[in-house]
Coordinates of C-alpha atoms in Angstrom, one line a residue:
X1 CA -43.2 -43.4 10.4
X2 CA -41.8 -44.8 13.6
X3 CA -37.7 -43.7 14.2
X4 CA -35.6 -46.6 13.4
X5 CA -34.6 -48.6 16.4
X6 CA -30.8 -47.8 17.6
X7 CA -28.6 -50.5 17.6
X8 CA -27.3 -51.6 21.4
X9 CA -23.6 -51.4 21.4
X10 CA -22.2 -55.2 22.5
X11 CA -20.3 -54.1 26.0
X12 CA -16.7 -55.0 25.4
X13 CA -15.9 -57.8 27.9
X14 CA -12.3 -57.1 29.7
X15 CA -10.1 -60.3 30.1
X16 CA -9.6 -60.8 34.2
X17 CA -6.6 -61.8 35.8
X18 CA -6.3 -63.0 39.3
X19 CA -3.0 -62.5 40.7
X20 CA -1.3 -63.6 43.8
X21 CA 2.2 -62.0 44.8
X22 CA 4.7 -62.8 47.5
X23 CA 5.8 -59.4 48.4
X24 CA 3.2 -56.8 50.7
X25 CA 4.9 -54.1 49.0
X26 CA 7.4 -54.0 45.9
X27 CA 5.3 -56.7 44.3
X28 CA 2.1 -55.4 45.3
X29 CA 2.4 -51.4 44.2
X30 CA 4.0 -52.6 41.0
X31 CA 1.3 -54.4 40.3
X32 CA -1.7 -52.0 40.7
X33 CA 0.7 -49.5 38.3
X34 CA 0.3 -51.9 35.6
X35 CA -3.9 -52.3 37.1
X36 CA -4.2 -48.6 36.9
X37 CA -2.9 -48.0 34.2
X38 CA -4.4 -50.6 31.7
X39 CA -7.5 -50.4 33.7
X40 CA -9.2 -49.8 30.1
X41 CA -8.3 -52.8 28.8
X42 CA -8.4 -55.6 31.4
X43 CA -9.6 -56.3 34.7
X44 CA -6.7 -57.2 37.6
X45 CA -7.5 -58.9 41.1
X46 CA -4.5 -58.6 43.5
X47 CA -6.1 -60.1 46.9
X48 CA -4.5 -59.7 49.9
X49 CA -2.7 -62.7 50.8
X50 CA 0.9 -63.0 51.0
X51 CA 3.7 -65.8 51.8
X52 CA 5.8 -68.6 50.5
X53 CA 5.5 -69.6 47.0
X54 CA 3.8 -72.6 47.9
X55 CA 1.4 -71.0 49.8
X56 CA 0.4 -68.8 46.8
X57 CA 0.2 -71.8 44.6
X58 CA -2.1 -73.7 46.6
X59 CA -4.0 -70.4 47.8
X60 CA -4.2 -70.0 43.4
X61 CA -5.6 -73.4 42.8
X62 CA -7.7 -73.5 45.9
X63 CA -9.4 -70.0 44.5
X64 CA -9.7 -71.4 40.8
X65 CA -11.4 -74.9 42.1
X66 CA -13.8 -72.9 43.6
X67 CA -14.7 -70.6 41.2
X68 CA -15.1 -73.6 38.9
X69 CA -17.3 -75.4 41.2
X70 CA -19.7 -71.4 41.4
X71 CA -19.3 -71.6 37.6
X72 CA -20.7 -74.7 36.8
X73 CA -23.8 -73.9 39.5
X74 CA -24.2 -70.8 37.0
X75 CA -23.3 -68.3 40.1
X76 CA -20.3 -65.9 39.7
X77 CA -17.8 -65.5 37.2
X78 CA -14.3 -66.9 36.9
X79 CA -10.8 -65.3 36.3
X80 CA -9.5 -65.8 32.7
X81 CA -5.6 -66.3 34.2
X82 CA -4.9 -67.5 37.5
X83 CA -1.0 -66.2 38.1
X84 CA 1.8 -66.3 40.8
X85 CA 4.4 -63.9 41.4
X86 CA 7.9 -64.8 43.3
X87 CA 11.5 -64.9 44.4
X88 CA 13.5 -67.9 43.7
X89 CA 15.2 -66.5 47.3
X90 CA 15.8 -70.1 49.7
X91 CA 12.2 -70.5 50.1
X92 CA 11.6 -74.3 50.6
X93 CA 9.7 -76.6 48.3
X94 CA 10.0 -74.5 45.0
X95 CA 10.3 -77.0 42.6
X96 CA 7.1 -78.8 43.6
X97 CA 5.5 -75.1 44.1
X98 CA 6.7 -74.7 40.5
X99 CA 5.1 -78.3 39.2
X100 CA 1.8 -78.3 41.0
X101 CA 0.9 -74.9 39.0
X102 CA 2.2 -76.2 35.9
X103 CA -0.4 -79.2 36.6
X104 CA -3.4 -77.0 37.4
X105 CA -3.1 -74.8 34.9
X106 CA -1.5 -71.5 37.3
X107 CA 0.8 -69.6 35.9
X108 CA 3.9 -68.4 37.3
X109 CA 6.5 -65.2 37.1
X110 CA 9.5 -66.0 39.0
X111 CA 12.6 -63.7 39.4
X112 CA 15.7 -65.1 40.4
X113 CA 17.3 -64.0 43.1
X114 CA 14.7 -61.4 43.4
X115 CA 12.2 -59.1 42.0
X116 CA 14.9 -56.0 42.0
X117 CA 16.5 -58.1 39.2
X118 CA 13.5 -57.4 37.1
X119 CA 13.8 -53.9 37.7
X120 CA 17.7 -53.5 37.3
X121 CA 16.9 -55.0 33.5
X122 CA 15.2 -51.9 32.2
X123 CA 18.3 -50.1 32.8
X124 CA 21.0 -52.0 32.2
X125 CA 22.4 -55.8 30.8
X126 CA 23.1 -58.3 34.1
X127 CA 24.3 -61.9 32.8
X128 CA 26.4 -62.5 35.9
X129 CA 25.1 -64.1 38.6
X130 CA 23.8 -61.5 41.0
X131 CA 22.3 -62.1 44.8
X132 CA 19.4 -60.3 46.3
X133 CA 22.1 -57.6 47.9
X134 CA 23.7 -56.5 45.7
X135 CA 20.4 -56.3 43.2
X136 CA 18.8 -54.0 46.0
X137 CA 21.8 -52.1 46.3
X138 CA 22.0 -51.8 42.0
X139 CA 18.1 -50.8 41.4
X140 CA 18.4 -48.1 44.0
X141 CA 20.6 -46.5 42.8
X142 CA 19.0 -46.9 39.1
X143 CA 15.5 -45.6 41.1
X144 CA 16.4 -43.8 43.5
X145 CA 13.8 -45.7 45.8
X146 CA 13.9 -49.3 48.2
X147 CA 11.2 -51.1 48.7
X148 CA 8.9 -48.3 48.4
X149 CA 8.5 -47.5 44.7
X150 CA 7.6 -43.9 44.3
X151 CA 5.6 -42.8 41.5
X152 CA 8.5 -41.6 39.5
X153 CA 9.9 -45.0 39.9
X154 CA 7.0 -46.6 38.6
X155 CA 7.0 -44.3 35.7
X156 CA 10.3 -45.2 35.2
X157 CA 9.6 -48.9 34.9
X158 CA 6.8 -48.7 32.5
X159 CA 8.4 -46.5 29.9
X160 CA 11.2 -49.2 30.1
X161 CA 9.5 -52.3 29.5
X162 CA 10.0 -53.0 26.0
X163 CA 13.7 -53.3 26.9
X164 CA 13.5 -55.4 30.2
X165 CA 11.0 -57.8 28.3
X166 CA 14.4 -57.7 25.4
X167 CA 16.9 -58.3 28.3
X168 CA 14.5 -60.8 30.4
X169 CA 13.8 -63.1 27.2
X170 CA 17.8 -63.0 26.3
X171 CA 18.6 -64.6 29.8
X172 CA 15.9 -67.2 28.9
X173 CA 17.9 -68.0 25.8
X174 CA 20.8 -67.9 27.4
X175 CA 20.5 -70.3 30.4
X176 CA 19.0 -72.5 27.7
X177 CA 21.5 -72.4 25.7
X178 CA 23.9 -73.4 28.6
X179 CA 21.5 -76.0 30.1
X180 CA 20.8 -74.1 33.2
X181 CA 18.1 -75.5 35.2
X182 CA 15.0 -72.9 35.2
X183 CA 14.5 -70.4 36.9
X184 CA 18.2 -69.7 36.4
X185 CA 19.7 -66.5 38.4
X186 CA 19.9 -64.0 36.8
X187 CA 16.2 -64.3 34.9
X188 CA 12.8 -63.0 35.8
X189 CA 9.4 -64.1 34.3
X190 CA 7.8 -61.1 35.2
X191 CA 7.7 -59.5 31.4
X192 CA 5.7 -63.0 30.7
X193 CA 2.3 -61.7 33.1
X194 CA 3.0 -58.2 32.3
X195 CA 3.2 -58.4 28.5
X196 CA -0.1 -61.2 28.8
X197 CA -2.3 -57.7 30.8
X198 CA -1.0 -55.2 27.7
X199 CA -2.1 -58.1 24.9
X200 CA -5.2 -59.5 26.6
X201 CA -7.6 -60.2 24.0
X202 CA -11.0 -58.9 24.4
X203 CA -13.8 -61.6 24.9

């Protein structure tokens, strides 16, 4: 009697995410912690290109057009989520960096005034209006790093990111509430790409 044939296991399929950040280093390292360490669960591009948020946007949508065009010829594969990372800072032409992702179909984490702002809300409340300076100046003393986040640092910032997320969707509710244009200072979008990696679903 011949051995039953074994089953083949369906390979999971990981959810991909291409992401584009403004920053060659905070944004970056940050980044490929949250890579590393849900590398089980999802797969994360970070490519190296770097500059204004309009830049990034049309850099996004330039990359997405052509993976749809490889797609349809049935070569390649393309990202699940196409995302931006950025400062509100005084970079030029935000608002229509902002709208021309919104229209093909980019998403976007911004942090106003910075990306430190992020990181200062998994230790501590900041409703006040806060510029770049003086967020630096708060988050390292909270990390006890700059620019360069050391791995303790990083740590840090993933054991806290239940309560950032908390803090970051508050400010959300907030500036709604008083009819502040988005992206309001202080607020941060970045618990909106992270918590989309952690909850993924699995194609």
């Amino acid at each position: 009697m011949a051995a039953p044939r074994r089953k083949l296991r369906k390979e999971r399929r990981r959810r991909s995410f291409l992401v584009l950040v403004e920053g060659k280093v905070t944004e970056e390292a940050y980044l490929l912690f949250w890579k590393r360490r849900l590398r089980e669960h999802v797969l994360v591009d970070v490519p190296d290109f770097h500059g204004t948020p309009m830049s990034l946007v049309e850099k996004a949508v330039a990359m997405k057009e052509a993976e749809e065009k490889e797609d349809r010829r049935g070569r390649g594969r393309m990202h699940d989520e196409y995302w931006c990372v950025f400062d509100v800072d005084v970079h030029p032409y935000l608002e229509e960096a902002i709208a021309l992702a919104e229209t093909n179909g980019v998403r976007i984490a911004v942090s106003n005034p910075c990306i430190e702002l992020w990181f200062l809300l998994h230790f501590q409340d900041q409703t006040a209006y806060v510029d770049r300076h003086e967020a630096g100046r708060l988050v390292k003393e909270k990390l006890g790093s700059g620019k360069r986040l050391t791995p303790e640092a990083l740590d840090d910032l993933g054991e806290n990111f239940d309560i950032a997320k908390q803090r970051a969707r508050h400010l959300e509710s907030k500036h709604h509430g008083d009819g502040t244009p988005a992206p309001g200072n202080p607020s941060s979008g970045m618990w909106s790409l992270i918590d989309a990696l952690m909850n993924a679903p699995e194609g």
